Amino acid sequence: MDVDIGNALASAASPGVPRSYLDRLDARVADAHERIERGMADGEFGYAALNLPERVDTGAIRDAVAPLDGAEAVLTVGIGGSALGAATLTDALDTEGEAYYLDNVDPAQVSDLLDDLDLESTAVNVVSRSGTTAETLANFLVVRDAYEARDVDWTERTLVTTGESGNLRDLADEHDLPVLPVPEGVPGRFSALSTVGLAPAAILGVDVETVVEGARRERESLAGSLYETPAYAYGAIAYALDARGANANVAMPYHESLETYAEWYAQLHAESLGKDGLGQTPVRALGATDQHSQLQLYRAGPNDKLVTFVRARDGPDVPIPEADLDGLDYLADSTLGGLRDAEFEATEASLADVGLPNVRVTIDRVDAASVGGLLYGMEAAVVLAGELYDVETFTQPAVEWGKEVARDLLRGADALDEKETLRVTRE
């Protein structure tokens, strides 16, 4: 992963970061790196996520998914970090079947998906660290019922990824289901490079060892300077721009297969850094699609955003056929890839022209190694930014509050009456 921050410096953007400030900030980055390295060495909660390239056991993943060999589709039942990392990988990479995700509790979507799936050839991957996540268990119960209604043995097609105890662990033990452990000390949103994110990809034939190797190479690039570490350069520039008024961070990949990556990054960024009144608001976009819509705001609206482009140097291409149509001479001898690259360069130049800060993140190809490195690099960038913000990067108290209230709403009025905040809201 390479990061070009030139269009986010004060010499090119407003708001922008003066080079002299980056020099001073680099001393804080060095201190933050020491803290991150200590946390990794001690396996501290959260920091342990950055050890995954060395510690994830891909052999154990292969063994666990072996009973599901031959599945033509995988249905993952999870929510948030239990699904988005896996979806990023299966959407980005070539697979030997289709990947589907139930990561919401929309009755119409659940019913429509189950109606359309050939359950005989579909593996189920249910993921919950606690084994008690309401949305995940509710969806899984509906899925299990659908299998039983069609006389398909769900126990022969189900993989469970969970903790050492909880409802899912009990269910797995009762039915002798294959089980993968969630990694210790790793918050869900940082678990893409673990059993949580890699299992669906492994079921569908992705070379997960190469994904991990790409992440390992990115891990080896971590050093105590933003000038030497692409991940730290990105985390530091995002933090510095936020302090100068760029309060939104637009993740804009220029490859259709990386659209889910933008969703993954939005969760990682928001849930990790949105604390104590701090943190940029992540925005999801897709080039070239959203340059025909959102670009109007980015170029002509307030300069309160950082736009982060993600693109690959190389990849497949398709020639554009000749056409006897007026006004299309500029497409002669061109390709879809060439058109996409021209669209990207035009958008980048358009934003630079009005001084809106933007950063270019470049990977070699949209392949297993590069995507593994991209995910690891962005995790490291967010951890570094959390140190600079001085927030509790690895907790999510606002999310937990919402979960508790939802459970109480389902329990009824007696539980609600104990919640002063909710009672005032309801009045």
XYZ file of C-alpha atoms in Angstrom, residues 56-334:
279
model
C -3.839 -16.440 12.588
C -3.846 -20.180 11.900
C -4.920 -20.610 8.293
C -4.416 -24.361 8.623
C -7.055 -24.509 11.350
C -9.385 -22.498 9.123
C -8.844 -24.955 6.272
C -9.581 -27.895 8.588
C -12.762 -26.296 9.944
C -14.205 -25.530 6.520
C -13.266 -28.911 5.028
C -16.689 -30.480 5.853
C -18.265 -27.749 3.710
C -16.138 -28.545 0.676
C -18.160 -28.401 -2.499
C -20.543 -25.691 -1.346
C -21.556 -23.486 -4.238
C -22.561 -20.612 -1.967
C -21.900 -19.415 1.549
C -24.440 -17.576 3.663
C -22.755 -15.696 6.508
C -24.982 -14.706 9.398
C -23.365 -11.972 11.468
C -23.460 -8.236 11.973
C -20.945 -5.389 11.855
C -17.405 -6.681 12.192
C -18.680 -10.246 12.097
C -19.661 -9.767 8.465
C -18.063 -6.694 6.854
C -14.474 -7.935 6.826
C -15.515 -11.229 5.259
C -17.737 -9.416 2.752
C -14.871 -7.120 1.789
C -12.687 -10.112 0.986
C -15.275 -12.165 -0.899
C -16.499 -9.139 -2.862
C -12.980 -8.034 -3.777
C -11.479 -11.401 -4.728
C -12.268 -14.134 -7.227
C -14.269 -16.917 -5.576
C -15.469 -20.368 -6.587
C -19.049 -19.603 -5.615
C -21.332 -16.887 -4.332
C -21.151 -15.185 -0.929
C -24.261 -13.829 0.774
C -24.593 -11.957 4.053
C -27.398 -11.541 6.552
C -26.085 -8.579 8.525
C -29.375 -6.775 9.036
C -32.775 -7.780 10.389
C -34.927 -6.778 7.451
C -37.713 -9.392 7.143
C -38.175 -8.787 3.422
C -34.485 -9.199 2.652
C -34.150 -12.346 4.777
C -37.224 -13.959 3.241
C -36.317 -13.047 -0.335
C -32.752 -14.312 0.024
C -33.759 -17.628 1.562
C -36.430 -18.119 -1.108
C -33.826 -17.654 -3.840
C -31.048 -19.823 -2.393
C -30.501 -23.479 -3.204
C -30.025 -24.563 0.408
C -28.776 -28.001 -0.631
C -25.616 -26.389 -1.997
C -25.343 -23.482 0.460
C -23.074 -23.507 3.501
C -24.018 -21.446 6.547
C -21.383 -19.518 8.471
C -22.770 -18.050 11.702
C -20.529 -15.620 13.585
C -20.890 -14.070 17.041
C -18.155 -13.585 19.615
C -20.558 -13.688 22.553
C -22.846 -16.244 20.986
C -25.755 -14.122 22.174
C -25.945 -11.313 19.575
C -29.682 -10.715 19.129
C -29.684 -9.912 15.408
C -27.361 -12.783 14.522
C -29.192 -15.417 16.544
C -32.592 -14.245 15.315
C -31.490 -14.476 11.685
C -29.823 -17.832 12.269
C -32.985 -19.270 13.818
C -34.897 -18.167 10.720
C -32.224 -19.704 8.467
C -32.254 -22.977 10.408
C -36.027 -23.116 10.168
C -35.840 -22.618 6.397
C -33.423 -25.551 6.067
C -35.668 -27.779 8.158
C -38.764 -26.721 6.196
C -37.068 -27.939 2.995
C -35.814 -31.167 4.614
C -32.190 -30.064 4.300
C -29.906 -31.080 7.176
C -28.515 -27.759 8.386
C -26.088 -29.487 10.752
C -24.133 -30.838 7.784
C -23.780 -27.380 6.279
C -23.094 -25.086 9.234
C -19.853 -23.608 10.538
C -19.829 -21.663 13.799
C -17.310 -18.961 14.723
C -17.727 -17.914 18.337
C -16.191 -17.647 21.807
C -15.554 -20.315 24.419
C -19.046 -20.021 25.887
C -22.495 -18.787 24.948
C -25.540 -20.011 23.070
C -23.718 -20.629 19.801
C -20.982 -22.630 21.508
C -23.617 -24.743 23.246
C -25.408 -25.292 19.940
C -22.188 -26.306 18.216
C -21.357 -28.762 20.985
C -24.849 -30.245 20.936
C -24.827 -30.889 17.190
C -21.096 -31.560 16.765
C -20.682 -28.615 14.371
C -17.269 -27.436 13.162
C -16.180 -24.446 15.244
C -13.603 -21.725 14.790
C -12.610 -19.549 17.754
C -12.835 -15.792 17.543
C -9.391 -14.305 18.209
C -8.632 -13.189 21.743
C -8.212 -9.480 22.311
C -9.477 -8.461 18.844
C -12.565 -6.225 18.509
C -14.937 -7.375 15.788
C -14.224 -4.463 13.456
C -10.520 -5.401 13.495
C -11.130 -9.103 12.800
C -11.073 -9.188 8.973
C -7.695 -10.939 8.972
C -8.771 -13.588 11.474
C -11.009 -16.639 11.493
C -13.951 -14.223 11.394
C -13.073 -12.670 8.058
C -11.135 -15.463 6.380
C -13.459 -18.459 6.811
C -16.065 -17.547 4.137
C -13.275 -16.739 1.689
C -11.626 -20.096 2.438
C -14.889 -21.967 1.834
C -15.080 -20.326 -1.596
C -11.539 -21.205 -2.586
C -9.747 -17.913 -1.910
C -6.024 -18.229 -1.206
C -6.289 -16.967 2.355
C -2.624 -17.697 2.993
C -1.730 -15.057 0.395
C -4.192 -12.597 1.981
C -2.360 -13.057 5.281
C 1.041 -12.810 3.598
C 0.050 -9.458 2.100
C -0.973 -8.261 5.551
C 2.303 -9.554 6.976
C 4.288 -7.499 4.496
C 2.330 -4.401 5.490
C 3.011 -5.226 9.148
C 6.721 -5.283 8.402
C 6.506 -1.733 7.050
C 5.480 -0.270 10.417
C 8.186 2.077 11.686
C 8.294 5.002 14.069
C 7.804 7.723 11.462
C 4.962 8.829 9.234
C 7.559 9.454 6.524
C 8.541 5.773 6.542
C 5.173 4.102 7.126
C 2.316 4.540 4.626
C -0.298 3.513 7.197
C 0.944 6.070 9.688
C 1.132 8.774 7.012
C -2.552 8.209 6.310
C -3.624 8.080 9.962
C -1.620 11.183 10.803
C -2.852 13.272 7.864
C -6.480 12.350 8.555
C -6.064 13.363 12.205
C -4.313 16.616 11.320
C -6.933 17.567 8.723
C -9.778 16.879 11.137
C -8.239 19.373 13.552
C -8.217 21.920 10.709
C -11.843 21.518 9.739
C -11.940 18.517 7.386
C -14.502 16.744 9.523
C -15.611 14.156 6.956
C -13.519 11.429 5.380
C -14.779 10.110 2.049
C -13.566 6.591 1.189
C -13.716 6.427 -2.620
C -12.315 3.289 -4.256
C -12.151 3.242 -8.049
C -12.889 -0.465 -8.411
C -16.376 -1.950 -8.186
C -15.015 -4.935 -6.281
C -13.803 -2.622 -3.498
C -17.157 -0.965 -2.866
C -17.679 -3.110 0.239
C -14.220 -2.043 1.416
C -15.631 1.484 1.794
C -18.377 0.094 4.056
C -15.797 -1.826 6.080
C -13.618 1.260 6.461
C -16.591 3.380 7.525
C -17.310 1.043 10.434
C -13.651 0.749 11.403
C -13.168 4.517 11.388
C -16.446 5.553 13.021
C -16.591 2.965 15.777
C -12.919 3.368 16.674
C -12.471 7.151 16.588
C -15.926 8.586 17.276
C -15.367 9.309 20.964
C -15.414 12.331 23.270
C -16.812 14.642 20.593
C -13.947 13.762 18.243
C -13.532 11.907 14.960
C -14.250 12.484 11.292
C -17.522 11.278 9.804
C -16.775 8.541 7.240
C -18.617 8.736 3.913
C -18.851 5.913 1.386
C -18.432 6.636 -2.311
C -17.496 4.741 -5.465
C -15.600 6.024 -8.446
C -16.531 6.676 -11.169
C -20.197 6.342 -10.131
C -20.231 8.989 -7.428
C -18.198 11.548 -9.297
C -21.432 11.947 -11.277
C -23.239 12.925 -8.080
C -21.255 13.523 -4.901
C -18.440 15.298 -6.732
C -20.728 18.312 -7.151
C -20.711 18.791 -3.381
C -17.043 17.997 -2.931
C -15.895 20.500 -5.557
C -18.483 23.256 -5.096
C -19.568 22.795 -1.482
C -17.709 23.554 1.762
C -14.062 22.516 2.045
C -14.730 20.390 5.111
C -13.807 16.962 3.771
C -10.877 14.688 3.079
C -11.413 12.478 0.023
C -9.425 9.245 0.081
C -9.039 7.606 -3.318
C -8.155 3.919 -3.537
C -6.950 2.496 -6.847
C -4.845 -0.323 -8.269
C -1.888 0.091 -10.609
C -2.757 -2.922 -12.712
C -5.657 -5.227 -13.483
C -7.831 -6.729 -16.175
C -9.057 -4.520 -18.983
C -11.639 -4.484 -21.776
C -11.193 -2.650 -25.105
C -13.926 -0.225 -26.124
C -15.281 -1.207 -29.563
C -15.273 1.325 -32.346
C -18.554 3.132 -32.953
C -19.771 5.299 -35.816
C -21.248 7.882 -33.482
C -20.584 11.606 -33.475
C -18.682 13.010 -30.540
C -17.101 9.753 -29.376
C -13.792 10.106 -31.174
C -12.016 10.483 -27.829
C -12.868 6.830 -27.048
C -11.050 5.556 -30.128
C -8.414 2.932 -29.283
C -9.278 3.267 -25.584
